[in-house]
Amino acid sequence: MKAIIPVAGVGTRLRPLTLSKPKVLLNVAGKPIIAHILDHVAGTRIDHIVFIVGYMKEEFEQWAKDRYPDLRLEFVEQTEILGLGHAVGMGLSEDDGEVMVILGDTIFELNLDEVLQSKYSSLGVQEVEDARRFGVVMLEDDFITDLVEKSPEPPSNLAIVGLYFIKNGGLLKSCIDGIISDNVTVKGEYQITDALKRMVDSGEKMTTFSIQGWHDCGTADTLLDSNKYLLKISEADASGLEEYRPGNVIHPPVFIDDDVRISNSVIGPYVSIGRGAEIEGSIVEDSIIEEKAHISSALLKRSIIGKEAAITGQYQQLNLSDYSSVVIPEKGD
């Protein structure tokens, strides 16, 4: 069975963090966003993963091959960002049967095996307060009767949140080709919601499954929120933090990778620290520190510090890209 995972986006809302790496390789709770997804997929009957790549594709492809050498991986380049529908269509074939589509920047908590046992095509949904940013579905007797993409007046609060189990991939391919041929767009992009609507209109039975543990990682704030949630529910053994406690104060939950050096600091709660990072004389809370970053005499909260970045100074909220260096002067300097 095939899974299609679009990862071509530039990640504009996550700049400057995405200036040096694809957004799906940003770390959250100790591993890249996409690794949380692939670790779910690897234990299922999905045996073929098609990545729709674009921005920094070489770096992503090398990472995926190195990290998951036993998975069958395929990479299809999307040279123009023309919407999710267009991206998914590039990964489909006319003879496809069952297909799972998963957005590459969405971390989910659910039993994927149960979803894959559905008799019908099924979309992951979640009730939201403001559905204007989402495609939504309308239901009758548990079946989808209509889908609407990002309406200013949504007819439903059941938002489509990035997981799509499709029983007839060939039909989805045909419907995507149809909306492209008819130039059906939303803000200049071809949306998968419009293709799914055509499937339903053609008689395809489609239902939904509820996702409660759903985490968008498309902005710095949502990335930090996801980090906080995943650390909170993790079953990490707090006894592994004892080696860092002499001379430091550690407030779980935190994730501390190998070869990390911490001295005279307060860490946590909700902090992820990458391999080889160094923190001295600092207070760090609710933040993500990438590998080999160096933090000295700083107070950080709700911050993301990139790989090999360095910061020295006072209390700040920062999003610092890889290899950056910041010195914050003392007040009055």
Short mmCIF file of C-alpha atoms in Angstrom, two decimals:
data_model
loop_
_atom_site.label_atom_id
_atom_site.label_comp_id
_atom_site.label_asym_id
_atom_site.label_seq_id
_atom_site.Cartn_x
_atom_site.Cartn_y
_atom_site.Cartn_z
CA MET A 1 0.00 0.00 0.00
CA LYS A 2 1.18 3.49 -0.87
CA ALA A 3 1.41 6.60 1.32
CA ILE A 4 1.91 10.04 -0.21
CA ILE A 5 3.56 12.67 1.99
CA PRO A 6 3.99 16.20 0.57
CA VAL A 7 7.14 17.88 1.93
CA ALA A 8 7.87 20.39 -0.85
CA GLY A 9 6.94 23.59 0.99
CA VAL A 10 9.45 26.35 1.66
CA GLY A 11 8.23 26.94 5.22
CA THR A 12 7.98 30.72 4.91
CA ARG A 13 6.10 31.06 8.21
CA LEU A 14 8.99 29.34 10.00
CA ARG A 15 11.77 31.60 8.75
CA PRO A 16 14.57 32.12 9.67
CA LEU A 17 14.57 28.52 10.93
CA THR A 18 13.92 27.14 7.43
CA LEU A 19 16.63 29.13 5.66
CA SER A 20 19.07 26.27 6.25
CA LYS A 21 16.86 23.15 6.32
CA PRO A 22 13.46 21.86 5.15
CA LYS A 23 10.74 22.59 7.69
CA VAL A 24 9.92 18.91 8.17
CA LEU A 25 13.47 18.37 9.49
CA LEU A 26 12.99 20.85 12.33
CA ASN A 27 13.14 19.03 15.65
CA VAL A 28 10.26 18.70 18.09
CA ALA A 29 10.45 16.61 21.28
CA GLY A 30 13.76 15.09 20.29
CA LYS A 31 13.35 14.23 16.61
CA PRO A 32 12.39 15.83 13.29
CA ILE A 33 8.73 16.52 12.58
CA ILE A 34 8.68 14.01 9.72
CA ALA A 35 10.25 11.30 11.90
CA HIS A 36 7.23 11.40 14.22
CA ILE A 37 5.06 10.68 11.16
CA LEU A 38 7.27 7.98 9.64
CA ASP A 39 7.60 6.14 12.94
CA HIS A 40 3.79 5.82 12.92
CA VAL A 41 3.76 4.63 9.32
CA ALA A 42 6.63 2.14 9.66
CA GLY A 43 4.62 -0.24 11.83
CA THR A 44 1.64 -0.51 9.47
CA ARG A 45 0.92 -2.32 6.20
CA ILE A 46 2.04 0.75 4.25
CA ASP A 47 5.09 -0.46 2.33
CA HIS A 48 5.70 2.31 -0.22
CA ILE A 49 6.16 5.96 0.71
CA VAL A 50 6.12 8.65 -1.96
CA PHE A 51 7.50 12.01 -0.87
CA ILE A 52 6.58 15.06 -2.94
CA VAL A 53 9.77 17.10 -2.61
CA GLY A 54 10.86 20.57 -3.66
CA TYR A 55 12.66 23.02 -1.38
CA MET A 56 16.08 21.64 -0.30
CA LYS A 57 15.14 18.25 -1.74
CA GLU A 58 18.69 16.85 -1.75
CA GLU A 59 19.09 17.36 1.99
CA PHE A 60 15.72 15.80 2.72
CA GLU A 61 16.25 12.80 0.45
CA GLN A 62 19.62 12.02 2.01
CA TRP A 63 18.22 12.29 5.51
CA ALA A 64 15.28 9.99 4.71
CA LYS A 65 17.47 7.33 3.08
CA ASP A 66 19.92 7.37 5.98
CA ARG A 67 17.25 7.32 8.69
CA TYR A 68 14.93 4.72 7.12
CA PRO A 69 17.09 2.40 4.99
CA ASP A 70 14.56 -0.46 5.23
CA LEU A 71 11.57 1.51 3.91
CA ARG A 72 10.72 1.69 0.21
CA LEU A 73 11.03 5.40 -0.49
CA GLU A 74 10.26 7.31 -3.68
CA PHE A 75 10.86 11.01 -4.32
CA VAL A 76 8.85 13.04 -6.84
CA GLU A 77 9.83 16.67 -7.40
CA GLN A 78 7.18 19.40 -7.49
CA THR A 79 8.92 22.23 -9.33
CA GLU A 80 6.02 24.67 -8.91
CA ILE A 81 4.08 25.01 -5.66
CA LEU A 82 0.55 24.74 -7.06
CA GLY A 83 -1.34 23.47 -4.04
CA LEU A 84 -1.92 20.27 -2.09
CA GLY A 85 -4.16 18.76 -4.77
CA HIS A 86 -1.47 19.22 -7.40
CA ALA A 87 1.18 17.75 -5.09
CA VAL A 88 -0.85 14.65 -4.24
CA GLY A 89 -1.73 14.13 -7.90
CA MET A 90 1.97 13.92 -8.74
CA GLY A 91 2.28 10.89 -6.45
CA LEU A 92 -0.75 9.02 -7.78
CA SER A 93 -1.15 6.57 -10.66
CA GLU A 94 -4.33 5.72 -12.56
CA ASP A 95 -4.21 2.12 -11.31
CA ASP A 96 -3.72 2.96 -7.61
CA GLY A 97 -5.97 1.25 -5.11
CA GLU A 98 -5.72 2.13 -1.43
CA VAL A 99 -3.65 5.22 -0.68
CA MET A 100 -2.90 7.13 2.50
CA VAL A 101 -2.16 10.86 2.20
CA ILE A 102 -0.42 12.51 5.18
CA LEU A 103 0.64 16.13 5.41
CA GLY A 104 4.35 16.32 6.19
CA ASP A 105 4.13 19.06 8.83
CA THR A 106 1.33 17.54 10.91
CA ILE A 107 2.04 15.29 13.90
CA PHE A 108 -0.84 13.03 14.89
CA GLU A 109 -1.66 10.67 17.73
CA LEU A 110 -3.97 7.84 16.69
CA ASN A 111 -4.02 4.16 15.83
CA LEU A 112 -3.23 4.23 12.11
CA ASP A 113 -3.86 0.48 11.74
CA GLU A 114 -7.51 1.01 12.73
CA VAL A 115 -7.88 3.72 10.10
CA LEU A 116 -6.44 1.43 7.42
CA GLN A 117 -9.11 -1.19 8.19
CA SER A 118 -11.96 1.12 7.15
CA LYS A 119 -14.40 -0.26 4.59
CA TYR A 120 -14.70 3.19 3.01
CA SER A 121 -12.48 6.13 2.16
CA SER A 122 -12.12 8.12 5.35
CA LEU A 123 -10.81 11.59 6.26
CA GLY A 124 -9.29 12.68 9.56
CA VAL A 125 -11.32 15.49 11.15
CA GLN A 126 -11.35 17.55 14.30
CA GLU A 127 -13.93 19.96 15.68
CA VAL A 128 -12.49 23.49 15.72
CA GLU A 129 -13.80 26.84 16.95
CA ASP A 130 -12.76 28.77 13.84
CA ALA A 131 -13.01 26.65 10.69
CA ARG A 132 -12.27 29.45 8.22
CA ARG A 133 -8.62 28.31 7.86
CA PHE A 134 -9.61 24.75 6.97
CA GLY A 135 -11.44 22.61 4.52
CA VAL A 136 -14.56 21.24 6.24
CA VAL A 137 -16.94 18.33 5.73
CA MET A 138 -20.69 17.95 6.12
CA LEU A 139 -22.11 14.62 7.25
CA GLU A 140 -25.36 12.72 6.96
CA ASP A 141 -25.69 9.31 8.63
CA ASP A 142 -21.89 9.31 9.18
CA PHE A 143 -21.12 9.75 5.46
CA ILE A 144 -19.68 12.87 3.87
CA THR A 145 -22.20 14.71 1.71
CA ASP A 146 -20.14 17.78 0.86
CA LEU A 147 -16.72 19.39 1.34
CA VAL A 148 -15.86 23.11 1.30
CA GLU A 149 -12.37 24.63 1.26
CA LYS A 150 -11.56 27.62 3.52
CA SER A 151 -14.92 29.36 3.37
CA PRO A 152 -15.40 32.75 5.10
CA GLU A 153 -18.65 31.27 6.41
CA PRO A 154 -17.93 27.55 7.00
CA PRO A 155 -21.05 25.36 6.93
CA SER A 156 -19.47 23.01 9.48
CA ASN A 157 -16.87 23.01 12.26
CA LEU A 158 -15.51 19.59 11.27
CA ALA A 159 -12.10 20.56 9.92
CA ILE A 160 -10.05 18.28 7.67
CA VAL A 161 -6.70 18.02 9.43
CA GLY A 162 -4.25 16.34 7.11
CA LEU A 163 -4.85 12.58 7.01
CA TYR A 164 -6.75 11.04 4.11
CA PHE A 165 -7.37 7.30 3.66
CA ILE A 166 -8.50 6.76 0.06
CA LYS A 167 -9.81 3.39 -1.14
CA ASN A 168 -9.64 4.28 -4.84
CA GLY A 169 -6.44 6.18 -5.59
CA GLY A 170 -7.08 5.98 -9.32
CA LEU A 171 -10.38 7.85 -8.91
CA LEU A 172 -8.69 10.52 -6.80
CA LYS A 173 -6.07 10.89 -9.53
CA SER A 174 -8.82 11.36 -12.13
CA CYS A 175 -10.61 13.96 -9.99
CA ILE A 176 -7.39 15.90 -9.38
CA ASP A 177 -6.69 15.88 -13.11
CA GLY A 178 -10.24 17.17 -13.59
CA ILE A 179 -9.90 20.18 -11.29
CA ILE A 180 -6.57 21.05 -12.92
CA SER A 181 -8.10 20.76 -16.40
CA ASP A 182 -11.05 22.93 -15.32
CA ASN A 183 -8.73 25.33 -13.45
CA VAL A 184 -10.62 25.01 -10.17
CA THR A 185 -8.40 26.87 -7.69
CA VAL A 186 -8.46 28.57 -4.31
CA LYS A 187 -6.12 31.58 -4.25
CA GLY A 188 -4.34 30.20 -7.29
CA GLU A 189 -3.76 26.70 -5.89
CA TYR A 190 -5.37 23.33 -6.65
CA GLN A 191 -6.82 21.93 -3.43
CA ILE A 192 -7.37 18.28 -2.62
CA THR A 193 -10.69 19.23 -1.00
CA ASP A 194 -12.17 20.08 -4.40
CA ALA A 195 -11.02 16.74 -5.82
CA LEU A 196 -12.50 14.86 -2.86
CA LYS A 197 -15.79 16.71 -3.41
CA ARG A 198 -15.82 15.41 -6.99
CA MET A 199 -15.27 11.89 -5.68
CA VAL A 200 -18.25 12.22 -3.34
CA ASP A 201 -20.39 13.75 -6.10
CA SER A 202 -19.52 10.77 -8.33
CA GLY A 203 -20.92 8.36 -5.74
CA GLU A 204 -17.79 7.43 -3.77
CA LYS A 205 -18.76 6.65 -0.16
CA MET A 206 -16.57 8.57 2.23
CA THR A 207 -16.64 8.78 6.02
CA THR A 208 -14.51 10.36 8.76
CA PHE A 209 -12.38 9.41 11.74
CA SER A 210 -11.78 11.68 14.71
CA ILE A 211 -8.29 12.93 15.55
CA GLN A 212 -7.85 14.40 19.01
CA GLY A 213 -4.06 14.37 19.12
CA TRP A 214 -3.38 16.58 16.09
CA HIS A 215 -0.52 19.07 16.03
CA ASP A 216 0.21 21.53 13.24
CA CYS A 217 3.91 22.46 13.08
CA GLY A 218 3.63 25.19 10.47
CA THR A 219 4.67 28.16 12.65
CA ALA A 220 7.15 28.75 15.47
CA ASP A 221 4.33 28.99 18.00
CA THR A 222 2.63 25.76 16.91
CA LEU A 223 6.01 24.00 16.77
CA LEU A 224 6.64 24.97 20.40
CA ASP A 225 3.09 23.96 21.35
CA SER A 226 3.66 20.54 19.75
CA ASN A 227 6.98 20.17 21.56
CA LYS A 228 5.25 20.94 24.87
CA TYR A 229 2.42 18.46 24.25
CA LEU A 230 4.68 15.62 23.13
CA LEU A 231 7.04 16.07 26.07
CA LYS A 232 4.07 16.14 28.44
CA ILE A 233 2.71 12.80 27.21
CA SER A 234 6.09 11.13 26.75
CA GLU A 235 7.08 8.24 28.97
CA ALA A 236 10.73 9.26 29.25
CA ASP A 237 12.47 7.98 32.37
CA ALA A 238 13.21 11.03 34.53
CA SER A 239 16.02 9.11 36.26
CA GLY A 240 18.11 9.67 33.13
CA LEU A 241 18.27 13.34 34.07
CA GLU A 242 20.20 12.69 37.29
CA GLU A 243 23.59 13.17 35.65
CA TYR A 244 22.64 16.77 34.87
CA ARG A 245 21.27 17.65 38.33
CA PRO A 246 24.52 18.38 40.23
CA GLY A 247 24.96 22.13 39.80
CA ASN A 248 21.75 22.50 37.75
CA VAL A 249 18.01 22.54 38.30
CA ILE A 250 16.04 20.33 35.89
CA HIS A 251 12.24 20.65 35.71
CA PRO A 252 10.70 17.74 33.73
CA PRO A 253 9.40 17.04 31.23
CA VAL A 254 12.47 17.67 29.12
CA PHE A 255 14.36 15.87 26.37
CA ILE A 256 18.16 15.94 26.55
CA ASP A 257 20.07 14.19 23.76
CA ASP A 258 23.55 12.64 23.96
CA ASP A 259 26.75 14.61 24.59
CA VAL A 260 24.94 17.65 26.00
CA ARG A 261 26.83 19.81 28.48
CA ILE A 262 24.87 21.83 31.05
CA SER A 263 26.36 23.88 33.88
CA ASN A 264 24.94 26.31 36.46
CA SER A 265 21.61 26.41 34.65
CA VAL A 266 17.88 25.95 35.13
CA ILE A 267 16.31 23.79 32.41
CA GLY A 268 12.60 23.17 31.87
CA PRO A 269 9.88 22.46 31.85
CA TYR A 270 9.13 21.66 28.18
CA VAL A 271 12.64 21.94 26.78
CA SER A 272 14.20 19.79 24.04
CA ILE A 273 17.99 19.92 23.71
CA GLY A 274 19.78 18.43 20.70
CA ARG A 275 22.96 16.37 20.60
CA GLY A 276 26.17 18.17 21.54
CA ALA A 277 24.54 21.41 22.72
CA GLU A 278 26.16 23.46 25.49
CA ILE A 279 24.26 25.55 28.04
CA GLU A 280 25.97 27.48 30.81
CA GLY A 281 24.73 29.99 33.35
CA SER A 282 21.30 30.16 31.73
CA ILE A 283 17.59 29.66 32.35
CA VAL A 284 15.73 27.90 29.53
CA GLU A 285 12.00 27.17 29.54
CA ASP A 286 9.50 25.97 26.92
CA SER A 287 12.09 25.99 24.12
CA ILE A 288 13.77 23.89 21.45
CA ILE A 289 17.58 23.93 21.31
CA GLU A 290 19.05 22.26 18.22
CA GLU A 291 22.27 20.23 18.11
CA LYS A 292 25.60 21.87 18.94
CA ALA A 293 23.95 25.17 19.85
CA HIS A 294 25.76 27.21 22.52
CA ILE A 295 23.86 29.27 25.10
CA SER A 296 25.64 31.32 27.73
CA SER A 297 24.33 33.72 30.39
CA ALA A 298 20.91 33.84 28.76
CA LEU A 299 17.29 33.59 29.86
CA LEU A 300 15.18 31.99 27.14
CA LYS A 301 11.46 31.26 26.98
CA ARG A 302 9.35 30.15 24.00
CA SER A 303 12.45 30.18 21.80
CA ILE A 304 13.90 28.00 19.04
CA ILE A 305 17.68 28.05 18.68
CA GLY A 306 19.09 26.47 15.51
CA LYS A 307 21.97 24.08 14.92
CA GLU A 308 25.38 25.45 15.97
CA ALA A 309 23.82 28.83 16.75
CA ALA A 310 25.28 30.80 19.65
CA ILE A 311 23.62 33.25 22.01
CA THR A 312 24.94 35.24 24.94
CA GLY A 313 22.83 37.77 26.81
CA GLN A 314 19.70 38.56 28.78
CA TYR A 315 16.08 37.38 28.85
CA GLN A 316 14.73 36.98 25.32
CA GLN A 317 12.25 35.20 23.10
CA LEU A 318 14.15 34.19 19.98
CA ASN A 319 13.89 32.10 16.85
CA LEU A 320 17.49 31.77 15.71
CA SER A 321 18.45 29.91 12.52
CA ASP A 322 21.30 27.42 12.16
CA TYR A 323 24.87 28.72 12.51
CA SER A 324 23.73 32.15 13.76
CA SER A 325 25.41 34.11 16.54
CA VAL A 326 23.79 36.71 18.80
CA VAL A 327 25.32 38.71 21.64
CA ILE A 328 22.76 40.72 23.61
CA PRO A 329 24.35 43.71 25.36
CA GLU A 330 23.70 44.42 29.01
CA LYS A 331 21.12 47.12 29.68
CA GLY A 332 22.76 50.53 29.58
CA ASP A 333 25.59 49.43 27.27
#
